[in-house]
PDB file of C-alpha atoms in Angstrom:
ATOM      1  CA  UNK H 276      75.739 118.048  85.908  1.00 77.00           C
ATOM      2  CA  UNK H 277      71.767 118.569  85.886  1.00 79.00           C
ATOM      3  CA  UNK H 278      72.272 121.613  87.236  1.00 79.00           C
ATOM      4  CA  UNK H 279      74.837 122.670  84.548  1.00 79.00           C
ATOM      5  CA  UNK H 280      72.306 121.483  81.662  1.00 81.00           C
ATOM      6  CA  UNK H 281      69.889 123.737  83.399  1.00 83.00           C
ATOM      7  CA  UNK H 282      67.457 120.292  83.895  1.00 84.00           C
ATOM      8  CA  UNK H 283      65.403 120.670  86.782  1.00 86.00           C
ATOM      9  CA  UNK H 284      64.906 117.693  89.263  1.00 89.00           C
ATOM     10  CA  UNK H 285      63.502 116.581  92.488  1.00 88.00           C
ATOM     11  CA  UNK H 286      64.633 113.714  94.648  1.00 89.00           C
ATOM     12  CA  UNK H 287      60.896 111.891  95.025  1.00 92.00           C
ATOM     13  CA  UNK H 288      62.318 109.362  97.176  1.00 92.00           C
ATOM     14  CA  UNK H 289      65.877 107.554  97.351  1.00 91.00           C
ATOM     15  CA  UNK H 290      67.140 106.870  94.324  1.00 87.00           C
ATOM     16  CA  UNK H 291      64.047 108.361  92.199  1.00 91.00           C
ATOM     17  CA  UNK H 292      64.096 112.268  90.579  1.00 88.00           C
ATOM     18  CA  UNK H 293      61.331 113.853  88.828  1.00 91.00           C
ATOM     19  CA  UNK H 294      63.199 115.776  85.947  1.00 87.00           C
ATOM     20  CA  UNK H 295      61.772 118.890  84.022  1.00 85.00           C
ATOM     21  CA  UNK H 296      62.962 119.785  80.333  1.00 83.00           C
ATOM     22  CA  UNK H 297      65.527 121.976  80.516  1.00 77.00           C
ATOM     23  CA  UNK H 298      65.146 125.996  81.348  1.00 77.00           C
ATOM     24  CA  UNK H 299      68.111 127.344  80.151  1.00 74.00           C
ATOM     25  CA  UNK H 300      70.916 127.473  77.534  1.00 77.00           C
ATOM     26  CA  UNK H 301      73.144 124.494  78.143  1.00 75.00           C
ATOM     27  CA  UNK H 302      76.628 124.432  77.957  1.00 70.00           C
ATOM     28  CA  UNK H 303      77.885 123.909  74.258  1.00 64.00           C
ATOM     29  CA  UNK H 304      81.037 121.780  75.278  1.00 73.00           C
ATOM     30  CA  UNK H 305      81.853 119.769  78.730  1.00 73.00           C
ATOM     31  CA  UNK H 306      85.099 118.431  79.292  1.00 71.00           C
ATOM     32  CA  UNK H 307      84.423 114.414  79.879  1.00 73.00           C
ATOM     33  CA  UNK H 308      87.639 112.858  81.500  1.00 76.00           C
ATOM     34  CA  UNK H 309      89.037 109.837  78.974  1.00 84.00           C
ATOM     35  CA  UNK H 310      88.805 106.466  80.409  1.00 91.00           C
ATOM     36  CA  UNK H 311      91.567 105.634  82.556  1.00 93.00           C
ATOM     37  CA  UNK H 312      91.310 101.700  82.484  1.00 94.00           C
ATOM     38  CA  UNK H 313      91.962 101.778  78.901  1.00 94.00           C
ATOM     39  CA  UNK H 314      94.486 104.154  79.351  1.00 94.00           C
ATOM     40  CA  UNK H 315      96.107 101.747  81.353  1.00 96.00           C
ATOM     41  CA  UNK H 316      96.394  99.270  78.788  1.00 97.00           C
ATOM     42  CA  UNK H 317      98.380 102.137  76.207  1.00 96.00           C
ATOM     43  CA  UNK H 318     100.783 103.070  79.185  1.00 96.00           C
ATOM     44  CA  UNK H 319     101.373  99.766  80.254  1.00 97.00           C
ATOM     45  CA  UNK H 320     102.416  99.190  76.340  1.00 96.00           C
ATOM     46  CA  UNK H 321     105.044 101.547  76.741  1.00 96.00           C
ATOM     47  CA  UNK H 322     106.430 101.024  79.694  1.00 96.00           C
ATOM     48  CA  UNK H 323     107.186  97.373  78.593  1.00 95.00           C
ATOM     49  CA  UNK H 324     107.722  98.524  74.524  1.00 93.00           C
ATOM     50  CA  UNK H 325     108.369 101.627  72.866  1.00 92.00           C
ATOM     51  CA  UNK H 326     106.907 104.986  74.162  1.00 91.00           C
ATOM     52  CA  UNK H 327     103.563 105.777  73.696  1.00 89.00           C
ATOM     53  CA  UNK H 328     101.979 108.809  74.271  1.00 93.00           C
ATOM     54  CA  UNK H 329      98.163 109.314  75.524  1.00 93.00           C
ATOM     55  CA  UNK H 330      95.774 112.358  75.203  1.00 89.00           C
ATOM     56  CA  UNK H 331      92.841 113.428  76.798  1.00 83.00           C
ATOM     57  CA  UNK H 332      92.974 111.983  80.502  1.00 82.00           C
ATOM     58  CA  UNK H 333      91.942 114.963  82.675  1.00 64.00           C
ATOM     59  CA  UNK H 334      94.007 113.739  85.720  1.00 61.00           C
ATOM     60  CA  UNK H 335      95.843 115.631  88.947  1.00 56.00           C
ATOM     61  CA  UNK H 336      94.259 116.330  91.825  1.00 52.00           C
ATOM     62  CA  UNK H 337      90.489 116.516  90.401  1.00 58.00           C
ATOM     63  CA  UNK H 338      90.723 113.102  88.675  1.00 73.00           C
ATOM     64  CA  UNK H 339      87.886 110.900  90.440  1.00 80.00           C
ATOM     65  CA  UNK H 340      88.759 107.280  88.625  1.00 87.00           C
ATOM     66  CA  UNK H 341      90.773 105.236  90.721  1.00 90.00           C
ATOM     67  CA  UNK H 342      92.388 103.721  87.850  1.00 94.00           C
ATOM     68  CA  UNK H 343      94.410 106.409  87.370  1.00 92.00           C
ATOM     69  CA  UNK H 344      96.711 104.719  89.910  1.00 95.00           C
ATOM     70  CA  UNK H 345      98.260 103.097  87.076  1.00 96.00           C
ATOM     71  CA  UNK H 346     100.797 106.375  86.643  1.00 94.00           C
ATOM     72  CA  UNK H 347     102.159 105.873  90.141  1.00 95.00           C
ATOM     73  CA  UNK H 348     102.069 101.493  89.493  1.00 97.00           C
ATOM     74  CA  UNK H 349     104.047 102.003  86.701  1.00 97.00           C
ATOM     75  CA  UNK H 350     106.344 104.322  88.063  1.00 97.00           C
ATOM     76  CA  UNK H 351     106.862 101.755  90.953  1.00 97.00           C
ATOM     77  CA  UNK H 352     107.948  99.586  88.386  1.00 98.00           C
ATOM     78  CA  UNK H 353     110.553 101.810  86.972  1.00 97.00           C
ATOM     79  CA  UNK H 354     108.931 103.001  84.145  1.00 97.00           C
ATOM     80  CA  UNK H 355     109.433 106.891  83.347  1.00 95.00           C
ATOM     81  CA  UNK H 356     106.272 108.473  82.860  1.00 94.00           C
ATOM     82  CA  UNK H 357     106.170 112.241  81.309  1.00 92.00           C
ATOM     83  CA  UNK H 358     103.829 114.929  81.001  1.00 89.00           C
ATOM     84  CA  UNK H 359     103.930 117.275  78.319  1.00 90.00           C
ATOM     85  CA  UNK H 360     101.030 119.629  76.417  1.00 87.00           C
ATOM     86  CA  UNK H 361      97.989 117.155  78.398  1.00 82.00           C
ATOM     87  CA  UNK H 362      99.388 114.224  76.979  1.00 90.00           C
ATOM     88  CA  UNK H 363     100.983 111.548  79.118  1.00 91.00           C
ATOM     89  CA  UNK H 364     103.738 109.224  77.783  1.00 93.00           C
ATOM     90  CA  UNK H 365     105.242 106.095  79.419  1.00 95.00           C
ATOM     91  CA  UNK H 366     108.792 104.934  78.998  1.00 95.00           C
ATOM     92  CA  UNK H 367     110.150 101.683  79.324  1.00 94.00           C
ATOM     93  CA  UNK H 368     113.269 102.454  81.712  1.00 94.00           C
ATOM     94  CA  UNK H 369     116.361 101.388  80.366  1.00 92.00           C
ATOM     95  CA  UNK H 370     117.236  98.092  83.017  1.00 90.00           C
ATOM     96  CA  UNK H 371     113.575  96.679  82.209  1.00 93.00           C
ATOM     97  CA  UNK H 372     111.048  97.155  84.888  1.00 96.00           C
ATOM     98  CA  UNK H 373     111.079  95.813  88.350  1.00 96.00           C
ATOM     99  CA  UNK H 374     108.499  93.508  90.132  1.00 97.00           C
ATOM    100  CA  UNK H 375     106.253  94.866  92.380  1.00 98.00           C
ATOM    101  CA  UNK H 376     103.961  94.245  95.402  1.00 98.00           C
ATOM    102  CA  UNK H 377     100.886  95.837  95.117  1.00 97.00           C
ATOM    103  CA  UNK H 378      97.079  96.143  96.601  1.00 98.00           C
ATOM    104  CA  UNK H 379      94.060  96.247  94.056  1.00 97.00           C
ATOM    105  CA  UNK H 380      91.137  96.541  95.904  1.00 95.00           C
ATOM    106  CA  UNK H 381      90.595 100.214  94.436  1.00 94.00           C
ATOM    107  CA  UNK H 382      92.265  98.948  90.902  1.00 96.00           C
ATOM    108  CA  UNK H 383      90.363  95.751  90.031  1.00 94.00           C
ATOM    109  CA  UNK H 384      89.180  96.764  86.350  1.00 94.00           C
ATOM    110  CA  UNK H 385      93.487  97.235  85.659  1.00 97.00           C
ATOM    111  CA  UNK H 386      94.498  94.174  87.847  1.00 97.00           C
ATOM    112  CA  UNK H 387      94.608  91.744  84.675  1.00 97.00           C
ATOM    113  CA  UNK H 388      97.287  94.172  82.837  1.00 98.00           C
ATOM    114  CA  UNK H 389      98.701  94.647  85.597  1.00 98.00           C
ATOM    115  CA  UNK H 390      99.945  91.029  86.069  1.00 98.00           C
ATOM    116  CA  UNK H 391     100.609  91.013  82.449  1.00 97.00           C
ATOM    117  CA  UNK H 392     103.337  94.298  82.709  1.00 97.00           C
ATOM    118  CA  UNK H 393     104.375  92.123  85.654  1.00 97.00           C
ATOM    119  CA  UNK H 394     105.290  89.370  83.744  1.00 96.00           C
ATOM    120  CA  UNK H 395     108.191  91.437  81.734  1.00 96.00           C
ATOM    121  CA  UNK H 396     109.584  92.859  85.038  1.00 96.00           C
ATOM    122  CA  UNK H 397     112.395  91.276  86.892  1.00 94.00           C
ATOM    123  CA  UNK H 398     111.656  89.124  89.943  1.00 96.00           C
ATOM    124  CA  UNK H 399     108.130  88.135  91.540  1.00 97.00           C
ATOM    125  CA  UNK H 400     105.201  90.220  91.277  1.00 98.00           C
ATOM    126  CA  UNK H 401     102.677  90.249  94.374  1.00 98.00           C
ATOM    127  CA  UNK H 402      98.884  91.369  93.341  1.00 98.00           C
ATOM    128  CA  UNK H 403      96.982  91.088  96.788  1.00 98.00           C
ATOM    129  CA  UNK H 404      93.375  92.807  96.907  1.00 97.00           C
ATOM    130  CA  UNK H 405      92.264  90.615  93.421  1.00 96.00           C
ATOM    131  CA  UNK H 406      88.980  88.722  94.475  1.00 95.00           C
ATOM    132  CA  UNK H 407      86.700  90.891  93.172  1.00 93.00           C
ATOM    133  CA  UNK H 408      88.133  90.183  89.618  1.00 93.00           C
ATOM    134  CA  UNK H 409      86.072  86.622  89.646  1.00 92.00           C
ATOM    135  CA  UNK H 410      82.687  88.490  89.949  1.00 91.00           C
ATOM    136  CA  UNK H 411      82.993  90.455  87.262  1.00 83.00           C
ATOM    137  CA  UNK H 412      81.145  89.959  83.353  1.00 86.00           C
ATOM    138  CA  UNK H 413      83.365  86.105  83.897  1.00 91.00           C
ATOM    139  CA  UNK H 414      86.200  85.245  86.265  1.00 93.00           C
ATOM    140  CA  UNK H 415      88.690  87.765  85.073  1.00 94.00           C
ATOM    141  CA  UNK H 416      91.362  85.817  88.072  1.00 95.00           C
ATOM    142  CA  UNK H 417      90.793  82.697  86.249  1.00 96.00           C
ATOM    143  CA  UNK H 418      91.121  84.456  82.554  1.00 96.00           C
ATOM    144  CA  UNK H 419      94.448  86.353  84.065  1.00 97.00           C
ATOM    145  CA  UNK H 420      95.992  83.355  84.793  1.00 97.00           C
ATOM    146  CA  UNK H 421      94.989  81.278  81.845  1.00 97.00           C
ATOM    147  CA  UNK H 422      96.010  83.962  79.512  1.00 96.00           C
ATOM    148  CA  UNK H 423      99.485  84.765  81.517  1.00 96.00           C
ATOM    149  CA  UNK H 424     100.060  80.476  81.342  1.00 95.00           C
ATOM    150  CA  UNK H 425      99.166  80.475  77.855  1.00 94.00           C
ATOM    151  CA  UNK H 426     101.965  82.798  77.232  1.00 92.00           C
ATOM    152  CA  UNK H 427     104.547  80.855  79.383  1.00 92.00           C
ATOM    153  CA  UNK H 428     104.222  83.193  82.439  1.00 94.00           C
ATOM    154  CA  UNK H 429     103.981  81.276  86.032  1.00 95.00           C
ATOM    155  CA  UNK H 430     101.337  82.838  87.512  1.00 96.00           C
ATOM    156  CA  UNK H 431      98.773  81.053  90.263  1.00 97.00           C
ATOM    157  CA  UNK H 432      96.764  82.969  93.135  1.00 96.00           C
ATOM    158  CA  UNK H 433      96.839  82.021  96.341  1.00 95.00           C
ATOM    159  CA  UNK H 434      95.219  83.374  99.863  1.00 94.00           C
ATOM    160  CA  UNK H 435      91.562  82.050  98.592  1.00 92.00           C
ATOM    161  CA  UNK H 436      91.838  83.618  95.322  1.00 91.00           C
ATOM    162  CA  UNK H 437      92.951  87.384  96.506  1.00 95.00           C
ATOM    163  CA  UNK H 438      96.361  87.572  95.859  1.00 97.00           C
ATOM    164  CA  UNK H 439      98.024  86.754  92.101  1.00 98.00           C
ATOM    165  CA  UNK H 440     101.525  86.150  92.204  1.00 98.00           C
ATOM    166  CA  UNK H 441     103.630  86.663  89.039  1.00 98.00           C
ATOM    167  CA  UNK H 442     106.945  85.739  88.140  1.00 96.00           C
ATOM    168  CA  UNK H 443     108.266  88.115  85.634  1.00 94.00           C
ATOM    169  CA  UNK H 444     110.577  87.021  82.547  1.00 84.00           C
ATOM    170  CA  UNK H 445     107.713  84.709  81.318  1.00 57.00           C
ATOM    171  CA  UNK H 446     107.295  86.364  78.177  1.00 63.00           C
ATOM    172  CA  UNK H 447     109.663  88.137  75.535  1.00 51.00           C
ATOM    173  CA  UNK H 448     110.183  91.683  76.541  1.00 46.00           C
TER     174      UNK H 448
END
């Protein structure tokens, strides 16, 4: 991306870059991917709701953020999801959506909304790969599950705090 600004750098040592002001005429626009784990949070919306559409995710085979995962979660679940003009829109399917058992080690920033889509589907959810969760800006396992009970969902991890287990028709689809 230095390189496409035209900024000149040297690597001094690991980690540290000596940068020079820039020697050329930069690019006037740069396409910037959207964010993905707020993405999730829209898509997840409609695949439990009505349909909602999303725009600018730069996605397929170049898309670097893992939490683009949620497209393939959802359609686990059920859920229809459609492409059309570089917008994506999920679809609640028509029998509700179906539990899942899942691994999050790559996913942990969309874990929590996960569990809470879980909780419309049918049948027990399985979130294994979730202990990185309580080490992030507070214990987002703790805050899942204290949320999800709030809302009448039974929810509890298990396996030392890796795996969340939700049973879904805790809260009004």
């Amino acid at each position: 991306l230095m390189q496409r600004f035209c900024i000149g750098f040297h690597e001094v040592c690991e980690g540290r870059f000596d940068l020079s002001a820039a020697s050329g005429q930069c690019p006037s626009t740069v396409p910037v991917a959207g964010d993905w784990s707020q993405a999730a949070v829209l898509l997840c919306a409609g695949a439990v709701g009505q349909p909602v559409w999303v725009a600018n995710l730069l996605g397929g085979e170049g898309c670097t953020q893992g939490d683009a995962e949620i497209v393939n979660v959802l359609r686990t679940m059920g859920a229809q999801i459609e492409e059309k003009d570089g917008l994506l829109r999920a679809v609640r399917p028509e029998g509700g959506l179906s539990a899942i058992h899942i691994n999050c080690d790559n996913i942990p920033d969309i874990a929590p909304i996960i569990a809470l889509t879980c909780a419309t589907a049918e049948g027990t959810s399985v979130l294994d790969g979730v202990a990185r969760l309580r080490i992030k800006e507070c214990d987002r396992l703790e805050a899942t599950c204290d949320l999800l009970s709030r809302m009448g969902v039974d929810v509890h991890a298990e396996n030392g705090g890796d795996t969340l287990v939700v049973k879904g028709g805790g809260i009004i689809r």
